[in-house]
Amino acid sequence: MTYLETYVQSIRDNNQDELADSVKKTADDVGNKYLSKFNYRSNQIGMLLGNVQSGKTGQVFAIASEAVDRGFPFFILLTTDNTRLQQQTFERTQKDLTAFVVCDEKEEQKFKNANGKPAILVLKKNTSILREWANILKNMQSFRGNPLFIIDDEADAASLNTKVNQNDVSTINKYLTEIRDTAIASIYLQVTGTPQALLLQSLNTEWHPSFTYYFEPGKGYLGGNFFFPNSGEVPKHVRFVDNKTSVECMKEVVIRHLVVTAQAFLNNENVSNCLMHPGIRQASHEKVKKELEEMLLYLKAHINDIEILEMIKYEYDLIDPKKSSKVLLSDLNDKVKSLLISSDYQILTLNGTSTDTSSDYETGCNFIIGGNTLGRGITFNRLNTFYYIRTSKAPQADTMWQHNRMFGYDRDPGLVSLYCTQELYQLFYDINETNNHIIDQVKRGANFTIAYPSGLNPTRNNVLDKSILDIVIGGSNHFPLEPENHSFDDITAMVDGFRDEDDAINVSLGFVLQLLKHFKAEESFNLKGYMNIIESLFKSSPATQGRLLVRRDRDITRATRALLSPNDWAETNQYEDQFVLTLYCVKGQKEKGWEGHPIWVPNIKLPKSKDYYIIE
């Protein structure tokens, strides 16, 4: 059997036929579309895009197996700079890739002496570790003459150059480049569920993916569309904490978690986790921990109070388990009492100073408190209750999305719950909407455009090259200073039916695109970027309407600061949620700076609700 067949069969042997079919499809697609075209003498960047906690590791291992079958003998699997995560990944790789020689960070000789088998090295993105291995690989003769396959898990974190705007290279980025360049050729596969930082890299940089492959989540996955659906309705498993005191919130969250834990444990499950994310500061972790401890003691002392029993019944009536039989209320009450009276639960803290590890929350009823550590790569089985109240003055879409540890396969949709503010929920909703838009563009092979509401940044600013990133503020007017008409007569004919006295009229975005194809503009205006935005909106939702306003015989000086008249400015500003194209036919007198003949000038206004990011 091939390496891919061996790996897929190992999954089938565990009675996971659906997963086996999924990873084989991914490996076959990537192999046929991209690996088959690799020339074994250059470096190529690709991206594997999946949803957060949707099973990217299994897909990656299938691609690695396919790569072996296509002639790649050496692999490096990069994790974030987290010792626990690196060890977790190393152990998972050993378990799943039995046909590979799997090497830890200190196993230099094992990696060198693979004896004809494919070797995979699991490294964390740590400066000293990467520097050490860059030197080792430079002196490894067999390594220099073979292609290298690098798998960068969570590639948007730590790997990118954080000094791109300082005309310098950050340390991690430098060593990753050195490691890649030690081989004769390479494929660098960026793996992520939050691609914003990667897609917003310059098209000419070594870190912008030349291909992107998206794999669909499997059956039973609960992700963004489950928690933040685009129906406009807030799901019943989402609870807003606005206008409640911290004590009231804590009481509700704890009782809810005890109820779902009792339901789970009475159905012979052995773990039920609650995650509390108050922020990044350890002081906030300690504060929440103290409130949690006090609430558990209070509930223990008042477990027979009518108020508490009614709250338990309220939560009992709300749960609707899909993966188990709903237990009797009397049995559930007894189990909740037992959990409290015997203190059969754990309070764990995960941050930079804590000693708690993943093994501490693999079983039992757990309340886990933390900040950034609760993000990338960390998995919590049976995460039934999520309490997220973290705030930020400048929220980042990719960081916030990685905090959604409630996404995954082993969740019961009838037991999970999310507690947050309405403001945070709206931010998550907006991020999910953009994520779906990105995925749609990947599927269609379209040019990427990314848009977020004002105040929500796609990623951290230090990895975005400001010299090539054009941020267009929605709702503002943009027009070229040096427009050109491919054919003045053609544009005139296309808008012949639009009268000067008409208000801005609803038109298809497809028609707008056809109009704009007749224009050229100076490089700084980035007309192509605007057209990509419009095309993306049109392709994802063909029925979406824009507005067109046409005005003729305009007596305007070239390079004026404002193109639109006050009346036209007021008219187009009425349509805040629509794309608006205003076409002015300017007289074009030479004394006004023009070429001496009439010319059409386009004015573009994007929907006000968002800012748009265009890469040059």
Coordinates of C-alpha atoms in Angstrom, one line a residue, residues 46-452:
G46 CA 0.3 26.9 0.0
M47 CA -2.5 27.1 2.6
L48 CA -4.8 24.5 4.1
L49 CA -7.8 26.3 5.4
G50 CA -10.3 24.7 7.8
N51 CA -12.6 25.8 10.5
V52 CA -11.4 26.2 14.0
Q53 CA -11.2 22.8 15.7
S54 CA -12.6 21.1 12.6
G55 CA -9.9 18.3 12.4
K56 CA -7.1 20.0 10.5
T57 CA -4.5 17.7 12.0
G58 CA -6.0 14.6 10.3
Q59 CA -6.1 16.4 7.0
V60 CA -2.5 17.5 7.3
F61 CA -1.3 14.0 8.0
A62 CA -3.1 12.8 4.9
I63 CA -1.4 15.4 2.8
A64 CA 2.0 14.5 4.3
S65 CA 1.4 10.9 3.4
E66 CA 0.5 11.9 -0.2
A67 CA 3.6 14.0 -0.3
V68 CA 5.7 11.0 0.6
D69 CA 4.2 9.1 -2.3
R70 CA 5.2 12.0 -4.5
G71 CA 8.9 12.0 -3.4
F72 CA 9.2 14.1 -0.3
P73 CA 11.4 12.3 2.3
F74 CA 11.7 15.1 5.0
F75 CA 9.0 16.9 6.9
I76 CA 8.9 19.5 9.6
L77 CA 5.8 20.1 11.6
L78 CA 5.7 23.5 13.4
T79 CA 3.6 24.2 16.4
T80 CA 3.1 27.4 18.4
D81 CA 5.7 28.2 21.1
N82 CA 3.9 26.1 23.7
T83 CA 5.7 23.1 25.3
R84 CA 2.4 21.4 26.2
L85 CA 1.1 21.8 22.7
Q86 CA 4.4 20.7 21.0
Q87 CA 4.4 17.5 23.1
Q88 CA 0.7 16.9 22.4
T89 CA 1.4 17.3 18.7
F90 CA 4.4 15.0 18.9
E91 CA 2.5 12.3 20.7
R92 CA -0.4 12.6 18.2
T93 CA 2.0 12.4 15.3
Q94 CA 3.7 9.2 16.7
K95 CA 0.3 7.6 17.2
D96 CA -1.1 8.4 13.8
L97 CA 1.8 8.4 11.4
T98 CA 3.2 4.9 12.3
A99 CA 4.9 4.5 8.9
F100 CA 7.0 7.7 9.6
V101 CA 10.1 8.2 11.7
V102 CA 8.7 10.8 14.1
C103 CA 11.3 13.0 15.9
D104 CA 11.1 15.3 18.9
E105 CA 13.1 18.5 19.2
K106 CA 16.1 16.7 20.8
E107 CA 16.3 13.7 18.5
E108 CA 18.9 14.9 15.9
Q109 CA 20.4 11.5 15.2
K110 CA 17.0 9.8 14.9
F111 CA 16.1 12.4 12.2
K112 CA 19.4 12.0 10.4
N113 CA 19.2 8.2 10.5
A114 CA 15.7 7.6 9.2
N115 CA 17.0 4.7 7.0
G116 CA 14.9 5.3 4.0
K117 CA 11.7 6.0 5.8
P118 CA 10.0 9.4 5.7
A119 CA 11.1 11.5 8.7
I120 CA 9.0 14.1 10.4
L121 CA 10.4 16.6 12.9
V122 CA 8.0 18.2 15.4
L123 CA 9.3 21.7 16.4
K124 CA 7.7 24.6 18.3
K125 CA 8.2 28.1 16.9
N126 CA 10.8 29.1 19.5
T127 CA 13.8 31.2 18.7
S128 CA 16.5 28.9 20.3
I129 CA 14.9 25.7 18.9
L130 CA 14.7 27.0 15.4
R131 CA 18.2 28.5 15.4
E132 CA 19.6 25.2 16.6
W133 CA 17.8 23.2 13.9
A134 CA 18.7 25.7 11.2
N135 CA 22.3 25.0 12.0
I136 CA 21.8 21.2 12.1
L137 CA 20.0 21.1 8.8
K138 CA 22.7 23.2 7.1
N139 CA 25.2 20.5 7.8
M140 CA 23.0 17.6 6.8
Q141 CA 24.2 16.4 3.4
S142 CA 21.1 14.2 2.5
F143 CA 18.8 17.0 3.6
R144 CA 20.4 19.6 1.2
G145 CA 19.8 17.4 -1.8
N146 CA 16.1 16.6 -1.2
P147 CA 12.9 18.6 -1.2
L148 CA 11.5 19.6 2.2
F149 CA 7.8 19.7 3.2
I150 CA 7.1 22.2 6.0
I151 CA 3.7 22.1 7.8
D152 CA 3.2 25.2 9.8
D153 CA 0.3 24.7 12.1
E154 CA -1.4 28.0 13.1
A155 CA 0.8 29.6 10.4
D156 CA -0.7 33.1 11.0
A157 CA 0.7 33.1 14.5
A158 CA 4.5 33.9 15.1
S159 CA 5.7 32.9 11.7
L160 CA 5.1 36.1 9.8
N161 CA 7.6 39.0 9.8
T162 CA 6.6 41.3 12.6
K163 CA 9.1 43.9 11.4
V164 CA 7.9 44.3 7.9
N165 CA 7.2 48.0 8.4
Q166 CA 10.7 48.6 9.8
N167 CA 12.5 47.2 6.8
D168 CA 13.8 44.4 9.0
V169 CA 13.1 40.7 9.6
S170 CA 11.8 39.3 12.9
T171 CA 13.8 36.4 14.4
I172 CA 11.3 33.6 14.0
N173 CA 10.6 34.6 10.5
K174 CA 14.3 34.7 9.7
Y175 CA 15.0 31.2 11.0
L176 CA 12.0 29.7 9.3
T177 CA 13.4 31.1 6.0
E178 CA 16.8 29.7 6.8
I179 CA 15.4 26.3 7.5
R180 CA 13.3 26.3 4.3
D181 CA 16.4 27.4 2.2
T182 CA 18.6 24.6 3.5
A183 CA 16.7 22.1 1.1
I184 CA 17.0 22.1 -2.6
A185 CA 13.3 22.9 -2.9
S186 CA 10.3 23.1 -0.6
I187 CA 6.6 23.3 -0.1
Y188 CA 5.6 25.4 2.9
L189 CA 2.0 24.5 3.9
Q190 CA 0.3 27.1 6.0
V191 CA -2.4 25.5 8.1
T192 CA -5.0 27.8 9.8
G193 CA -8.6 28.4 10.6
T194 CA -8.0 32.2 10.7
P195 CA -6.3 33.2 7.4
Q196 CA -6.6 37.0 7.6
A197 CA -3.0 37.7 8.3
L198 CA -1.8 35.3 5.6
L199 CA -4.2 36.5 2.9
L200 CA -3.3 40.2 3.6
Q201 CA 0.4 39.6 2.9
S202 CA 1.7 41.2 -0.2
L203 CA 1.2 39.2 -3.4
N204 CA 4.9 39.5 -4.1
T205 CA 6.1 38.4 -0.7
E206 CA 7.3 34.9 0.1
W207 CA 4.6 34.5 2.7
H208 CA 1.4 35.0 0.6
P209 CA 0.0 31.6 -0.3
S210 CA 0.1 30.8 -4.0
F211 CA -2.7 28.3 -3.6
T212 CA -5.4 27.8 -0.9
Y213 CA -7.4 24.6 -0.3
Y214 CA -10.5 24.6 2.0
F215 CA -11.8 21.4 3.4
E216 CA -15.4 21.1 4.7
P217 CA -16.0 20.2 8.3
G218 CA -17.4 16.8 8.9
K219 CA -20.8 15.7 10.1
G220 CA -21.6 16.9 13.7
Y221 CA -19.3 19.8 13.7
L222 CA -20.5 22.8 15.7
G223 CA -18.9 26.0 14.5
G224 CA -19.5 29.6 13.6
N225 CA -22.8 29.0 11.7
F226 CA -24.2 27.2 14.7
F227 CA -23.4 29.9 17.3
F228 CA -23.6 32.9 15.0
P229 CA -26.1 32.1 12.2
N230 CA -26.8 34.6 9.4
S231 CA -30.5 34.2 9.9
G232 CA -30.5 37.2 12.1
E233 CA -32.0 35.3 15.1
V234 CA -29.9 34.7 18.2
P235 CA -29.9 31.0 19.0
K236 CA -31.4 29.8 22.3
H237 CA -28.0 28.4 23.3
V238 CA -26.6 32.0 23.5
R239 CA -27.2 33.9 26.7
F240 CA -26.5 37.7 27.0
V241 CA -25.1 38.9 30.3
D242 CA -25.8 42.6 29.7
N243 CA -27.3 44.4 32.7
K244 CA -26.4 41.6 35.1
T245 CA -24.0 41.8 38.0
S246 CA -21.0 39.5 38.0
V247 CA -22.5 37.6 40.9
E248 CA -25.8 37.0 38.9
C249 CA -23.8 35.9 35.8
M250 CA -21.6 33.6 37.9
K251 CA -24.7 32.0 39.5
E252 CA -26.4 31.4 36.2
V253 CA -23.2 30.0 34.5
V254 CA -22.4 27.6 37.4
I255 CA -25.9 26.3 37.7
R256 CA -26.1 25.8 34.0
H257 CA -22.8 23.9 34.0
L258 CA -23.8 21.7 36.9
V259 CA -27.0 20.8 35.2
V260 CA -25.4 19.8 31.9
T261 CA -22.7 17.9 33.8
A262 CA -25.3 16.0 35.8
Q263 CA -27.0 15.1 32.5
A264 CA -23.8 13.9 31.0
F265 CA -22.5 12.0 34.0
L266 CA -25.8 10.2 34.5
N267 CA -25.4 9.0 30.9
N268 CA -21.9 7.5 31.7
E269 CA -19.8 10.3 30.3
N270 CA -16.7 11.1 32.2
V271 CA -15.9 14.8 31.4
S272 CA -17.8 18.1 31.3
N273 CA -15.9 21.3 30.9
C274 CA -16.8 25.0 31.5
L275 CA -14.5 27.7 30.1
M276 CA -14.3 31.2 31.6
H277 CA -12.4 33.8 29.6
P278 CA -12.5 37.2 31.4
G279 CA -9.4 38.7 29.7
I280 CA -5.6 38.5 29.4
R281 CA -4.6 39.8 32.8
Q282 CA -3.9 37.3 35.6
A283 CA -5.6 39.7 38.0
S284 CA -8.9 39.2 36.2
H285 CA -8.3 35.4 36.3
E286 CA -7.9 35.5 40.1
K287 CA -10.9 37.7 40.5
V288 CA -13.1 35.3 38.6
K289 CA -11.6 32.4 40.4
K290 CA -12.5 33.9 43.7
E291 CA -16.1 34.7 42.5
L292 CA -16.4 31.1 41.3
E293 CA -15.2 29.6 44.5
E294 CA -17.6 31.7 46.6
M295 CA -20.5 30.8 44.3
L296 CA -19.8 27.1 44.6
L297 CA -19.7 27.4 48.3
Y298 CA -22.9 29.4 48.3
L299 CA -24.7 26.9 46.2
K300 CA -23.5 24.1 48.4
A301 CA -25.0 25.8 51.5
H302 CA -28.2 26.8 49.7
I303 CA -28.8 23.8 47.5
N304 CA -32.3 23.1 49.0
D305 CA -33.4 26.8 48.7
I306 CA -36.5 27.2 46.5
E307 CA -34.7 29.8 44.3
I308 CA -31.8 27.5 43.5
L309 CA -34.1 24.5 42.9
E310 CA -36.2 26.7 40.5
M311 CA -33.0 27.8 38.6
I312 CA -32.0 24.1 38.3
K313 CA -35.4 23.2 36.9
Y314 CA -35.3 26.2 34.5
E315 CA -32.0 24.9 33.1
Y316 CA -33.3 21.4 33.1
D317 CA -36.3 22.4 31.0
L318 CA -33.9 24.2 28.5
I319 CA -31.5 21.4 27.8
D320 CA -32.4 19.1 24.9
P321 CA -29.7 16.5 24.6
K322 CA -29.2 15.0 21.1
K323 CA -26.6 12.4 22.0
S324 CA -28.1 10.9 25.1
S325 CA -31.4 10.3 26.8
K326 CA -32.7 13.2 29.0
V327 CA -32.6 12.0 32.6
L328 CA -35.4 12.5 35.2
L329 CA -35.4 15.9 37.0
S330 CA -35.3 14.1 40.4
D331 CA -32.2 12.2 39.3
L332 CA -30.5 15.3 38.0
N333 CA -31.3 17.2 41.2
D334 CA -29.6 14.4 43.2
K335 CA -26.6 14.5 41.0
V336 CA -26.2 18.3 41.2
K337 CA -26.4 18.1 45.0
S338 CA -23.8 15.3 45.0
L339 CA -21.4 17.3 42.9
L340 CA -21.7 20.3 45.2
I341 CA -21.7 18.5 48.6
S342 CA -18.8 16.3 47.7
S343 CA -17.0 19.1 45.9
D344 CA -16.7 16.7 43.0
Y345 CA -15.3 19.4 40.6
Q346 CA -12.1 21.2 39.8
I347 CA -11.2 24.8 39.4
L348 CA -8.3 25.2 37.0
T349 CA -6.3 28.2 35.8
L350 CA -4.5 28.2 32.5
N351 CA -2.1 31.2 32.1
G352 CA 1.6 32.0 32.1
T353 CA 2.1 31.1 35.7
S354 CA -0.2 28.2 36.2
T355 CA 0.9 24.6 36.6
D356 CA -2.4 23.0 35.5
T357 CA -2.1 20.9 32.3
S358 CA -4.4 19.3 29.8
S359 CA -4.5 16.0 31.7
D360 CA -6.2 17.9 34.5
Y361 CA -9.3 18.5 32.5
E362 CA -9.6 15.3 30.5
T363 CA -12.0 13.9 33.1
G364 CA -14.4 15.2 35.7
C365 CA -16.5 18.4 36.1
N366 CA -14.1 21.3 35.4
F367 CA -14.2 25.0 35.6
I368 CA -11.3 26.4 33.5
I369 CA -10.2 30.1 33.8
G370 CA -7.7 31.8 31.6
G371 CA -6.9 34.2 28.8
N372 CA -4.6 33.9 25.7
T373 CA -3.7 30.3 26.7
L374 CA -7.3 29.3 26.0
G375 CA -6.7 30.1 22.3
R376 CA -4.7 28.4 19.5
G377 CA -4.3 24.7 19.5
I378 CA -5.7 23.9 22.9
T379 CA -8.6 21.4 22.8
F380 CA -11.2 20.9 25.5
N381 CA -13.2 17.8 25.3
R382 CA -17.0 18.1 26.0
L383 CA -16.8 21.9 26.4
N384 CA -20.4 22.4 27.4
T385 CA -20.4 25.9 28.9
F386 CA -18.5 29.0 27.6
Y387 CA -18.4 32.3 29.5
Y388 CA -16.7 34.9 27.4
I389 CA -16.5 38.5 28.7
R390 CA -13.1 39.6 27.4
T391 CA -13.0 43.1 26.0
S392 CA -10.5 45.0 23.9
K393 CA -10.1 48.6 22.7
A394 CA -8.9 47.3 19.3
P395 CA -10.3 43.8 18.8
Q396 CA -8.6 41.5 16.2
A397 CA -10.8 39.2 14.2
D398 CA -8.3 36.3 14.0
T399 CA -7.4 36.4 17.7
M400 CA -11.1 36.5 18.8
W401 CA -12.0 33.7 16.5
Q402 CA -9.3 31.5 17.9
H403 CA -10.8 31.9 21.4
N404 CA -13.9 30.0 20.2
R405 CA -12.9 26.7 21.9
M406 CA -16.6 25.7 22.0
F407 CA -16.3 24.8 18.3
G408 CA -15.8 21.1 17.6
Y409 CA -17.3 17.6 17.0
D410 CA -17.9 16.2 20.4
R411 CA -20.3 18.9 21.6
D412 CA -23.9 18.1 22.1
P413 CA -26.0 20.8 20.4
G414 CA -28.7 20.4 23.0
L415 CA -26.3 21.0 25.9
V416 CA -23.8 23.7 24.9
S417 CA -24.3 27.3 25.9
L418 CA -22.4 30.6 25.3
Y419 CA -22.6 33.5 27.7
C420 CA -21.4 36.9 26.4
T421 CA -22.4 40.5 25.9
Q422 CA -24.5 41.6 23.0
E423 CA -21.6 43.7 21.7
L424 CA -19.3 40.7 21.7
Y425 CA -21.9 38.6 20.0
Q426 CA -22.2 41.1 17.2
L427 CA -18.4 41.1 16.8
F428 CA -18.4 37.3 16.5
Y429 CA -21.3 37.5 14.1
D430 CA -19.4 39.9 11.9
I431 CA -16.3 37.8 12.0
N432 CA -18.3 34.7 11.0
E433 CA -19.9 36.5 8.1
T434 CA -16.5 37.5 6.8
N435 CA -15.1 34.0 7.3
N436 CA -17.9 32.6 5.2
H437 CA -17.2 35.2 2.6
I438 CA -13.5 34.2 2.6
I439 CA -14.4 30.5 2.3
D440 CA -16.7 31.2 -0.6
Q441 CA -13.9 33.1 -2.4
V442 CA -11.5 30.1 -1.9
K443 CA -14.1 27.7 -3.3
R444 CA -14.6 29.9 -6.4
G445 CA -10.9 30.6 -6.8
A446 CA -11.7 34.3 -6.7
N447 CA -9.5 37.3 -5.8
F448 CA -9.6 37.9 -2.1
T449 CA -11.3 40.8 -0.5
I450 CA -11.7 41.1 3.2
A451 CA -14.1 43.5 5.0
Y452 CA -14.8 44.2 8.6

